[in-house]
Amino acid sequence: MVEKGAVVKAGQMVGEPSGFVSAPVHSPVSGTVKAVADRPHCLSGDQPAVVIEPAETDEWELMEPITDLDRTPVEKLVERIRDAGLVGMGGAAFPTHVKVVPPKGHAFDTVILNGAECEPFLTCDHQLMLAKGEEIVKGLKILLKITGAQRGFIGIEANKPDAIKHLEELTRHAAQINVAVCRVKYPQGAEKQLIKAVTGREVPVGGLPFQVKVLVQNVGTAYAVWDAVANGRPLVERAVTVTGPIVKEPKNLWVKVGTPVGELLERCGGLTDDAARFILGGPMMGLAQHRFDVPVTKGTSGVLFLPPPRPEDFIAGPCIRCARCVDTCPMKLVPCEAATFSEAGKLDKAEANGAGDCIECGSCAYVCPARRHLVQSIKVSKPAILKRRAERARGA
Ligand code: SF4
Ligand code: SF4
C-alpha cells in the first residue's frame, strides 16, 4: 500500500490482506519508507517487505476505540479484529478474524485462552499474564461476546502459581470464566491437548477444534484483541523471550514487529560464546535461523540462543524398533513408520501412520535413542497429505 519515500505513521496499514485467510500489516513506527523489496523472513527465505527508517518519535494512527461493548454488533468486533491485523500469537499466526467465526452449521460453547506455555525456555506468556492479566481477561470477555460461548477458561500449567493466583483473583467475580490448572507436561499447550485437558473433549483425528465447539486463542492474542477494541491499536508489538544458556542477560522484551533479531540480542548484552545456534520459538518446535537480520514477526514468541551442537547430535542411526516414539506421541501416531514412509515418498502409508496429523511437537525425536530426524522426515510428506485431504473433502 506504500511506495519508497512515503511518510508513514505508527499503526498505519502498509500491507493489505491478499485473501480471506490473510491479515493486514501495519507500520510499527512512524518514519519514512526506504524500500519495498524482498527481505529475509524466518519461515521461507526472502519475502516482500516494507523497509521503514524510524523517526525520532512515534505519531500514532489509531482506529476509533470501541467503548460500548454491549451495544456493538458482533460483526463490528470481528471487523475490528481483522482490520487490526490480529493473528494467533502462540506461533501459528493464523488470522484471528477467521478463527473466531466457526463454519456454517457449527457454534462455539467454550473459549480457552492458552497460557500453558509448555515449551522449555519460553516465558513471555507467563510474564504477560502477570503484567497484563486484567487486559487479557477483558480480551477473553470480548471473545466470549463474539463467539456467543457460555464459558471461558484460561489454561495455565501448574508450574506458574503466581500467574494462576493472579488470574484467579481477577476472575473471581466473573461467573463465566475459570482458570484451569493443567499438568506440567509437554506439549500441554498444543491446541488439541489443551482442549482435552480443560474440557475432556477429544478433537477427532484430522479434525479441528470447532468440531468440539471450542475456540482456543493464545493469551497474547486475547491481549491484542482487547488493545484493538479498547484502544484501536493494530497488532504491531508483542512480548518476546530472549533466552538461552549463552545469552548474557536473558529477558522478556516488549518488541515492535519487524525489529531485526540482532537488535534484541544487543538489548540482552550479547552472547558469551560466538559459535552458537539460534532458533525462533522454543527448542522443540522453533525454527533454526542462520542470519541476525530476520525480523520479529507477529508469531515470534521467543529467540533462543544455544551453544554449538555436538556433532553426534546430528548423526542418525538405524531404527531399533524400541517404540519409544510411539509411546510418547501425544497424537497417538506411529512416528517411526510415518517418518520411514514419508522419506520413501509413500504418501498412503505415511498418512496411515499419522503423518498428516503430526503437530510437530518434536517429542518423538527427543526420546529417540537412534537420534532419527523423525519430525523433519514427517514434514516432508505432511503438506502433500494435507493437500490431498483437502481435495478429498472438496470431493475433487
Ligand atoms: S512430532 Fe512426533 S511426537 Fe509430536 S505429534 Fe508428530 S509424530 Fe507425534
Ligand atoms: S524411538 Fe527411534 S529407534 Fe525407537 S522405534 Fe522410534 S524411531 Fe525407532
Tab-separated table of C-alpha atoms and ligand atoms in Angstrom:
chain	number	residue	atom	x	y	z
A	1	MET	CA	0.000	0.000	0.000
A	2	VAL	CA	3.004	2.339	0.216
A	3	GLU	CA	5.924	3.257	-2.011
A	4	LYS	CA	9.515	4.297	-1.440
A	5	GLY	CA	9.641	7.795	0.041
A	6	ALA	CA	6.227	7.644	1.715
A	7	VAL	CA	5.979	9.029	5.231
A	8	VAL	CA	4.016	6.675	7.480
A	9	LYS	CA	2.639	6.846	10.993
A	10	ALA	CA	2.828	4.128	13.645
A	11	GLY	CA	-0.270	1.960	13.287
A	12	GLN	CA	-0.850	2.878	9.631
A	13	MET	CA	-1.778	-0.034	7.386
A	14	VAL	CA	1.049	-0.654	4.900
A	15	GLY	CA	0.063	-4.069	3.536
A	16	GLU	CA	-3.422	-5.225	2.561
A	17	PRO	CA	-4.665	-8.777	3.099
A	18	SER	CA	-4.443	-10.831	-0.063
A	19	GLY	CA	-7.352	-13.184	0.643
A	20	PHE	CA	-9.776	-14.425	3.289
A	21	VAL	CA	-7.158	-16.312	5.304
A	22	SER	CA	-4.839	-13.323	5.437
A	23	ALA	CA	-4.288	-10.303	7.666
A	24	PRO	CA	-3.178	-6.718	7.044
A	25	VAL	CA	0.239	-5.446	8.122
A	26	HIS	CA	0.692	-2.110	9.885
A	27	SER	CA	3.742	0.033	10.431
A	28	PRO	CA	5.083	-0.383	13.966
A	29	VAL	CA	6.842	3.001	13.805
A	30	SER	CA	6.492	6.485	12.384
A	31	GLY	CA	9.053	7.008	9.673
A	32	THR	CA	9.981	7.026	6.013
A	33	VAL	CA	9.675	4.090	3.649
A	34	LYS	CA	13.176	3.356	2.366
A	35	ALA	CA	12.282	0.412	0.146
A	36	VAL	CA	9.568	-2.025	-0.776
A	37	ALA	CA	11.592	-5.104	-1.563
A	38	ASP	CA	12.346	-8.674	-0.596
A	39	ARG	CA	13.911	-9.121	2.822
A	40	PRO	CA	14.792	-12.206	4.938
A	41	HIS	CA	11.902	-13.937	6.654
A	42	CYS	CA	12.126	-16.587	9.353
A	43	LEU	CA	9.767	-19.066	7.654
A	44	SER	CA	10.539	-19.055	3.963
A	45	GLY	CA	13.586	-17.258	2.649
A	46	ASP	CA	13.123	-13.745	1.305
A	47	GLN	CA	9.639	-12.234	1.328
A	48	PRO	CA	8.209	-8.879	0.186
A	49	ALA	CA	8.697	-6.290	2.906
A	50	VAL	CA	8.267	-2.592	3.620
A	51	VAL	CA	11.527	-1.169	4.970
A	52	ILE	CA	10.915	1.841	7.219
A	53	GLU	CA	13.504	4.172	8.706
A	54	PRO	CA	12.039	5.186	12.079
A	55	ALA	CA	11.528	8.832	13.031
A	56	GLU	CA	12.730	10.157	16.394
A	57	THR	CA	9.277	9.800	17.941
A	58	ASP	CA	6.139	7.870	17.054
A	59	GLU	CA	2.986	9.594	15.925
A	60	TRP	CA	0.180	7.037	16.055
A	61	GLU	CA	-2.655	6.443	13.631
A	62	LEU	CA	-5.204	4.511	15.653
A	63	MET	CA	-8.721	3.310	14.921
A	64	GLU	CA	-11.673	4.679	16.880
A	65	PRO	CA	-11.845	2.933	20.302
A	66	ILE	CA	-14.953	0.816	20.846
A	67	THR	CA	-16.191	1.819	24.274
A	68	ASP	CA	-19.731	0.440	24.458
A	69	LEU	CA	-19.142	-3.274	24.055
A	70	ASP	CA	-22.709	-4.280	24.905
A	71	ARG	CA	-24.164	-2.259	22.077
A	72	THR	CA	-21.530	-3.109	19.493
A	73	PRO	CA	-22.665	-5.753	16.997
A	74	VAL	CA	-20.541	-8.899	16.800
A	75	GLU	CA	-19.809	-8.235	13.102
A	76	LYS	CA	-18.208	-4.917	14.034
A	77	LEU	CA	-15.969	-6.589	16.591
A	78	VAL	CA	-14.875	-9.236	14.070
A	79	GLU	CA	-14.231	-6.455	11.557
A	80	ARG	CA	-12.089	-4.646	14.123
A	81	ILE	CA	-10.049	-7.789	14.790
A	82	ARG	CA	-9.492	-8.165	11.050
A	83	ASP	CA	-8.616	-4.502	10.491
A	84	ALA	CA	-6.148	-4.631	13.375
A	85	GLY	CA	-4.256	-7.463	11.669
A	86	LEU	CA	-4.670	-9.897	14.552
A	87	VAL	CA	-3.247	-13.385	14.205
A	88	GLY	CA	-2.638	-16.216	16.661
A	89	MET	CA	0.399	-15.195	18.696
A	90	GLY	CA	1.312	-18.617	20.035
A	91	GLY	CA	3.328	-19.253	16.870
A	92	ALA	CA	0.890	-20.402	14.197
A	93	ALA	CA	-0.104	-16.829	13.223
A	94	PHE	CA	-3.468	-17.925	11.815
A	95	PRO	CA	-5.725	-14.884	11.203
A	96	THR	CA	-7.923	-14.381	14.276
A	97	HIS	CA	-10.950	-12.960	12.425
A	98	VAL	CA	-11.214	-16.258	10.511
A	99	LYS	CA	-10.796	-18.448	13.570
A	100	VAL	CA	-13.391	-16.718	15.775
A	101	VAL	CA	-16.199	-17.409	13.279
A	102	PRO	CA	-16.996	-21.139	13.006
A	103	PRO	CA	-18.055	-22.640	9.661
A	104	LYS	CA	-21.787	-22.658	8.882
A	105	GLY	CA	-23.749	-25.129	10.987
A	106	HIS	CA	-21.223	-25.009	13.841
A	107	ALA	CA	-21.111	-22.973	17.062
A	108	PHE	CA	-18.697	-22.476	19.951
A	109	ASP	CA	-19.763	-23.091	23.525
A	110	THR	CA	-16.298	-22.702	25.082
A	111	VAL	CA	-13.348	-20.337	24.664
A	112	ILE	CA	-9.981	-21.396	26.095
A	113	LEU	CA	-7.116	-18.956	26.461
A	114	ASN	CA	-3.851	-20.782	26.083
A	115	GLY	CA	-1.494	-19.765	28.878
A	116	ALA	CA	0.119	-23.193	29.151
A	117	GLU	CA	3.425	-22.096	27.602
A	118	CYS	CA	4.781	-25.615	27.797
A	119	GLU	CA	7.974	-25.303	25.723
A	120	PRO	CA	11.151	-25.072	27.787
A	121	PHE	CA	12.828	-21.629	27.958
A	122	LEU	CA	9.805	-19.559	26.835
A	123	THR	CA	8.339	-17.263	29.500
A	124	CYS	CA	6.786	-14.330	27.604
A	125	ASP	CA	3.177	-15.559	28.052
A	126	HIS	CA	3.831	-16.130	31.751
A	127	GLN	CA	5.177	-12.593	32.086
A	128	LEU	CA	2.290	-11.160	30.060
A	129	MET	CA	-0.263	-12.876	32.329
A	130	LEU	CA	1.400	-11.243	35.341
A	131	ALA	CA	1.802	-7.808	33.769
A	132	LYS	CA	-1.391	-7.587	31.700
A	133	GLY	CA	-3.773	-10.030	33.378
A	134	GLU	CA	-6.631	-7.551	33.551
A	135	GLU	CA	-6.435	-6.766	29.847
A	136	ILE	CA	-6.210	-10.481	28.990
A	137	VAL	CA	-9.417	-11.162	30.939
A	138	LYS	CA	-11.110	-8.265	29.104
A	139	GLY	CA	-9.923	-9.751	25.810
A	140	LEU	CA	-11.458	-13.086	26.821
A	141	LYS	CA	-14.769	-11.366	27.562
A	142	ILE	CA	-14.723	-9.835	24.074
A	143	LEU	CA	-14.060	-13.278	22.573
A	144	LEU	CA	-16.970	-14.708	24.589
A	145	LYS	CA	-19.230	-11.993	23.212
A	146	ILE	CA	-18.073	-12.590	19.632
A	147	THR	CA	-18.493	-16.359	19.792
A	148	GLY	CA	-21.589	-16.463	21.988
A	149	ALA	CA	-19.804	-19.157	24.037
A	150	GLN	CA	-21.182	-19.677	27.541
A	151	ARG	CA	-17.900	-20.347	29.313
A	152	GLY	CA	-14.302	-19.269	29.168
A	153	PHE	CA	-11.170	-20.836	30.611
A	154	ILE	CA	-7.609	-19.670	30.992
A	155	GLY	CA	-5.462	-22.813	30.784
A	156	ILE	CA	-2.198	-22.477	32.713
A	157	GLU	CA	0.361	-25.146	33.592
A	158	ALA	CA	0.712	-25.769	37.338
A	159	ASN	CA	4.336	-24.536	37.314
A	160	LYS	CA	3.146	-20.891	37.115
A	161	PRO	CA	1.475	-20.492	40.546
A	162	ASP	CA	1.832	-16.693	40.569
A	163	ALA	CA	0.004	-16.345	37.237
A	164	ILE	CA	-2.674	-18.807	38.378
A	165	LYS	CA	-3.229	-16.858	41.609
A	166	HIS	CA	-3.287	-13.508	39.804
A	167	LEU	CA	-5.808	-14.594	37.176
A	168	GLU	CA	-7.962	-16.411	39.729
A	169	GLU	CA	-8.189	-13.149	41.674
A	170	LEU	CA	-9.046	-11.195	38.538
A	171	THR	CA	-11.792	-13.643	37.502
A	172	ARG	CA	-13.268	-14.296	40.955
A	173	HIS	CA	-16.449	-12.359	40.144
A	174	ALA	CA	-16.703	-13.432	36.511
A	175	ALA	CA	-19.124	-16.356	36.696
A	176	GLN	CA	-18.447	-17.424	33.114
A	177	ILE	CA	-14.663	-17.569	33.465
A	178	ASN	CA	-12.417	-20.038	35.276
A	179	VAL	CA	-8.714	-20.682	35.473
A	180	ALA	CA	-7.942	-24.277	34.508
A	181	VAL	CA	-4.749	-25.519	36.137
A	182	CYS	CA	-3.113	-28.060	33.819
A	183	ARG	CA	-0.495	-30.728	34.445
A	184	VAL	CA	3.052	-29.774	33.573
A	185	LYS	CA	3.526	-31.976	30.564
A	186	TYR	CA	4.863	-31.161	27.115
A	187	PRO	CA	3.008	-30.479	24.754
A	188	GLN	CA	0.219	-29.332	27.081
A	189	GLY	CA	-0.021	-26.064	25.136
A	190	ALA	CA	-0.802	-27.790	21.830
A	191	GLU	CA	-4.359	-26.906	20.904
A	192	LYS	CA	-5.863	-30.394	20.909
A	193	GLN	CA	-4.033	-31.426	24.085
A	194	LEU	CA	-5.187	-28.279	25.885
A	195	ILE	CA	-8.811	-28.852	24.853
A	196	LYS	CA	-8.638	-32.399	26.206
A	197	ALA	CA	-7.008	-31.255	29.451
A	198	VAL	CA	-9.506	-28.453	30.074
A	199	THR	CA	-12.804	-29.864	28.765
A	200	GLY	CA	-12.193	-33.602	28.418
A	201	ARG	CA	-13.257	-33.377	24.768
A	202	GLU	CA	-11.209	-35.001	22.015
A	203	VAL	CA	-10.847	-33.327	18.644
A	204	PRO	CA	-11.363	-36.071	16.041
A	205	VAL	CA	-8.364	-37.287	14.031
A	206	GLY	CA	-7.859	-34.903	11.130
A	207	GLY	CA	-10.441	-32.558	12.682
A	208	LEU	CA	-10.386	-29.025	14.048
A	209	PRO	CA	-11.392	-27.580	17.464
A	210	PHE	CA	-14.661	-26.060	16.202
A	211	GLN	CA	-15.895	-29.643	15.767
A	212	VAL	CA	-15.956	-29.956	19.561
A	213	LYS	CA	-17.349	-26.414	19.939
A	214	VAL	CA	-14.115	-24.945	21.309
A	215	LEU	CA	-12.139	-21.875	20.292
A	216	VAL	CA	-8.538	-21.679	21.542
A	217	GLN	CA	-6.614	-18.417	21.490
A	218	ASN	CA	-3.240	-17.573	22.976
A	219	VAL	CA	-3.217	-15.202	25.986
A	220	GLY	CA	-1.171	-12.751	23.882
A	221	THR	CA	-3.876	-12.754	21.236
A	222	ALA	CA	-6.501	-12.016	23.901
A	223	TYR	CA	-4.412	-9.044	24.994
A	224	ALA	CA	-4.197	-7.874	21.373
A	225	VAL	CA	-7.993	-8.297	20.983
A	226	TRP	CA	-8.525	-6.000	23.967
A	227	ASP	CA	-5.979	-3.467	22.640
A	228	ALA	CA	-7.582	-3.407	19.174
A	229	VAL	CA	-11.091	-2.959	20.557
A	230	ALA	CA	-10.461	-0.675	23.538
A	231	ASN	CA	-7.623	1.413	22.100
A	232	GLY	CA	-7.998	0.936	18.345
A	233	ARG	CA	-4.375	-0.235	18.182
A	234	PRO	CA	-3.364	-2.709	15.479
A	235	LEU	CA	-1.021	-5.604	16.225
A	236	VAL	CA	2.435	-4.077	15.863
A	237	GLU	CA	4.104	-5.050	19.148
A	238	ARG	CA	4.417	-8.182	21.227
A	239	ALA	CA	6.265	-9.819	24.128
A	240	VAL	CA	9.301	-11.899	23.123
A	241	THR	CA	11.513	-14.097	25.293
A	242	VAL	CA	15.209	-13.719	24.501
A	243	THR	CA	16.992	-16.531	26.227
A	244	GLY	CA	19.389	-19.469	26.225
A	245	PRO	CA	22.429	-20.616	28.198
A	246	ILE	CA	24.807	-18.375	26.247
A	247	VAL	CA	22.784	-15.121	26.434
A	248	LYS	CA	24.433	-12.703	28.892
A	249	GLU	CA	21.182	-11.192	30.235
A	250	PRO	CA	18.163	-13.277	29.209
A	251	LYS	CA	14.898	-11.342	29.473
A	252	ASN	CA	11.433	-10.762	28.120
A	253	LEU	CA	11.176	-7.713	25.882
A	254	TRP	CA	8.218	-5.757	24.522
A	255	VAL	CA	9.188	-5.617	20.852
A	256	LYS	CA	7.950	-3.897	17.728
A	257	VAL	CA	7.114	-6.385	14.980
A	258	GLY	CA	9.772	-6.081	12.296
A	259	THR	CA	12.686	-5.488	14.665
A	260	PRO	CA	15.728	-7.470	13.486
A	261	VAL	CA	16.568	-10.262	15.920
A	262	GLY	CA	20.166	-8.998	16.230
A	263	GLU	CA	18.863	-5.852	17.953
A	264	LEU	CA	17.103	-7.945	20.584
A	265	LEU	CA	20.359	-9.687	21.319
A	266	GLU	CA	22.122	-6.343	21.800
A	267	ARG	CA	19.475	-5.401	24.401
A	268	CYS	CA	20.347	-8.606	26.241
A	269	GLY	CA	24.081	-7.943	26.425
A	270	GLY	CA	25.112	-10.246	23.588
A	271	LEU	CA	26.456	-13.785	23.797
A	272	THR	CA	29.119	-15.461	25.885
A	273	ASP	CA	30.004	-17.806	23.007
A	274	ASP	CA	30.474	-16.831	19.352
A	275	ALA	CA	29.786	-20.124	17.684
A	276	ALA	CA	26.140	-20.514	18.584
A	277	ARG	CA	22.878	-21.641	17.026
A	278	PHE	CA	19.710	-19.669	17.274
A	279	ILE	CA	16.099	-20.606	16.978
A	280	LEU	CA	12.955	-18.528	16.606
A	281	GLY	CA	10.437	-20.058	19.034
A	282	GLY	CA	11.165	-22.756	21.585
A	283	PRO	CA	13.669	-25.622	21.410
A	284	MET	CA	11.034	-28.236	20.497
A	285	MET	CA	9.018	-26.513	17.777
A	286	GLY	CA	11.048	-23.435	16.862
A	287	LEU	CA	12.807	-22.864	13.569
A	288	ALA	CA	16.592	-22.649	13.314
A	289	GLN	CA	17.837	-19.450	11.657
A	290	HIS	CA	21.138	-18.511	10.104
A	291	ARG	CA	21.109	-14.710	9.995
A	292	PHE	CA	20.551	-11.995	12.573
A	293	ASP	CA	18.591	-9.670	10.293
A	294	VAL	CA	15.451	-11.850	10.266
A	295	PRO	CA	12.678	-9.789	11.833
A	296	VAL	CA	10.420	-10.496	14.775
A	297	THR	CA	7.005	-11.389	13.340
A	298	LYS	CA	3.548	-11.430	14.918
A	299	GLY	CA	4.077	-15.121	15.748
A	300	THR	CA	7.568	-14.852	17.287
A	301	SER	CA	7.303	-15.926	20.907
A	302	GLY	CA	10.981	-16.358	21.590
A	303	VAL	CA	14.535	-16.162	20.360
A	304	LEU	CA	16.667	-18.942	21.753
A	305	PHE	CA	20.459	-18.983	21.546
A	306	LEU	CA	22.153	-22.312	22.159
A	307	PRO	CA	25.785	-23.431	22.457
A	308	PRO	CA	27.357	-25.160	19.463
A	309	PRO	CA	25.899	-28.624	18.885
A	310	ARG	CA	27.895	-31.779	19.418
A	311	PRO	CA	28.486	-33.419	16.014
A	312	GLU	CA	26.988	-36.683	17.303
A	313	ASP	CA	23.650	-34.892	17.837
A	314	PHE	CA	23.168	-34.894	14.089
A	315	ILE	CA	24.172	-38.455	13.291
A	316	ALA	CA	21.040	-40.551	12.944
A	317	GLY	CA	21.340	-44.293	13.434
A	318	PRO	CA	19.010	-47.025	12.225
A	319	CYS	CA	15.676	-47.538	13.956
A	320	ILE	CA	15.993	-50.180	16.689
A	321	ARG	CA	12.194	-50.700	16.879
A	322	CYS	CA	12.047	-49.686	20.551
A	323	ALA	CA	8.688	-47.905	20.117
A	324	ARG	CA	9.612	-45.081	22.472
A	325	CYS	CA	8.440	-42.632	19.817
A	326	VAL	CA	5.061	-44.402	19.690
A	327	ASP	CA	4.693	-44.356	23.469
A	328	THR	CA	5.482	-40.643	23.706
A	329	CYS	CA	3.481	-39.280	20.772
A	330	PRO	CA	0.636	-37.103	22.170
A	331	MET	CA	-1.348	-37.644	18.952
A	332	LYS	CA	-1.121	-41.443	19.241
A	333	LEU	CA	0.682	-41.723	15.907
A	334	VAL	CA	3.385	-44.167	14.814
A	335	PRO	CA	6.246	-41.716	14.208
A	336	CYS	CA	8.877	-44.331	13.244
A	337	GLU	CA	6.703	-45.640	10.408
A	338	ALA	CA	5.303	-42.264	9.394
A	339	ALA	CA	8.867	-40.977	9.029
A	340	THR	CA	10.127	-44.011	7.124
A	341	PHE	CA	7.276	-43.953	4.602
A	342	SER	CA	7.471	-40.196	4.323
A	343	GLU	CA	11.185	-40.395	3.457
A	344	ALA	CA	10.349	-43.051	0.834
A	345	GLY	CA	7.633	-40.864	-0.724
A	346	LYS	CA	4.909	-43.396	0.109
A	347	LEU	CA	2.151	-40.970	0.960
A	348	ASP	CA	-0.620	-43.510	1.600
A	349	LYS	CA	1.407	-45.410	4.154
A	350	ALA	CA	2.813	-42.243	5.709
A	351	GLU	CA	-0.752	-40.964	6.138
A	352	ALA	CA	-1.949	-44.290	7.547
A	353	ASN	CA	0.718	-43.949	10.235
A	354	GLY	CA	-0.336	-40.413	11.084
A	355	ALA	CA	1.956	-38.066	9.122
A	356	GLY	CA	-0.999	-35.794	8.305
A	357	ASP	CA	-1.942	-35.396	11.973
A	358	CYS	CA	1.523	-34.699	13.342
A	359	ILE	CA	1.532	-31.467	15.369
A	360	GLU	CA	5.339	-31.244	15.006
A	361	CYS	CA	5.840	-31.182	18.771
A	362	GLY	CA	9.224	-32.919	18.483
A	363	SER	CA	8.593	-35.319	21.381
A	364	CYS	CA	9.343	-38.402	19.276
A	365	ALA	CA	12.697	-37.100	18.058
A	366	TYR	CA	13.561	-36.030	21.608
A	367	VAL	CA	13.171	-39.545	23.012
A	368	CYS	CA	14.520	-41.498	20.032
A	369	PRO	CA	17.726	-43.303	21.109
A	370	ALA	CA	18.758	-43.626	17.451
A	371	ARG	CA	18.518	-39.826	17.049
A	372	ARG	CA	16.386	-40.253	13.950
A	373	HIS	CA	15.253	-36.979	12.383
A	374	LEU	CA	11.647	-38.007	12.760
A	375	VAL	CA	9.940	-34.629	12.613
A	376	GLN	CA	11.911	-33.399	9.629
A	377	SER	CA	11.100	-36.630	7.788
A	378	ILE	CA	7.390	-36.420	8.601
A	379	LYS	CA	7.322	-32.801	7.493
A	380	VAL	CA	8.481	-33.883	4.051
A	381	SER	CA	5.151	-35.546	3.264
A	382	LYS	CA	2.758	-33.611	5.505
A	383	PRO	CA	1.944	-30.743	3.090
A	384	ALA	CA	1.134	-33.210	0.275
A	385	ILE	CA	-1.025	-35.300	2.619
A	386	LEU	CA	-2.935	-32.258	3.846
A	387	LYS	CA	-3.442	-31.071	0.264
A	388	ARG	CA	-4.842	-34.474	-0.710
A	389	ARG	CA	-7.092	-34.432	2.347
A	390	ALA	CA	-8.464	-31.008	1.438
A	391	GLU	CA	-9.103	-32.192	-2.131
A	392	ARG	CA	-10.918	-35.267	-0.824
A	393	ALA	CA	-13.063	-33.040	1.444
A	394	ARG	CA	-13.980	-30.900	-1.549
A	395	GLY	CA	-14.815	-34.059	-3.492
A	396	ALA	CA	-12.098	-33.353	-6.044
B	1	SF4	S1	6.294	-34.620	16.293
B	1	SF4	FE1	6.412	-36.800	16.746
B	1	SF4	S2	5.533	-36.974	18.798
B	1	SF4	FE2	4.884	-34.982	18.022
B	1	SF4	S3	2.896	-35.336	17.045
B	1	SF4	FE3	4.460	-35.557	15.459
B	1	SF4	S4	4.889	-37.739	15.399
B	1	SF4	FE4	3.859	-37.351	17.348
B	2	SF4	S1	12.151	-44.175	19.087
B	2	SF4	FE1	13.568	-44.154	17.353
B	2	SF4	S2	14.568	-46.122	17.425
B	2	SF4	FE2	12.755	-46.314	18.725
B	2	SF4	S3	11.139	-47.046	17.320
B	2	SF4	FE3	11.000	-44.836	17.308
B	2	SF4	S4	12.262	-44.255	15.554
B	2	SF4	FE4	12.836	-46.336	16.057
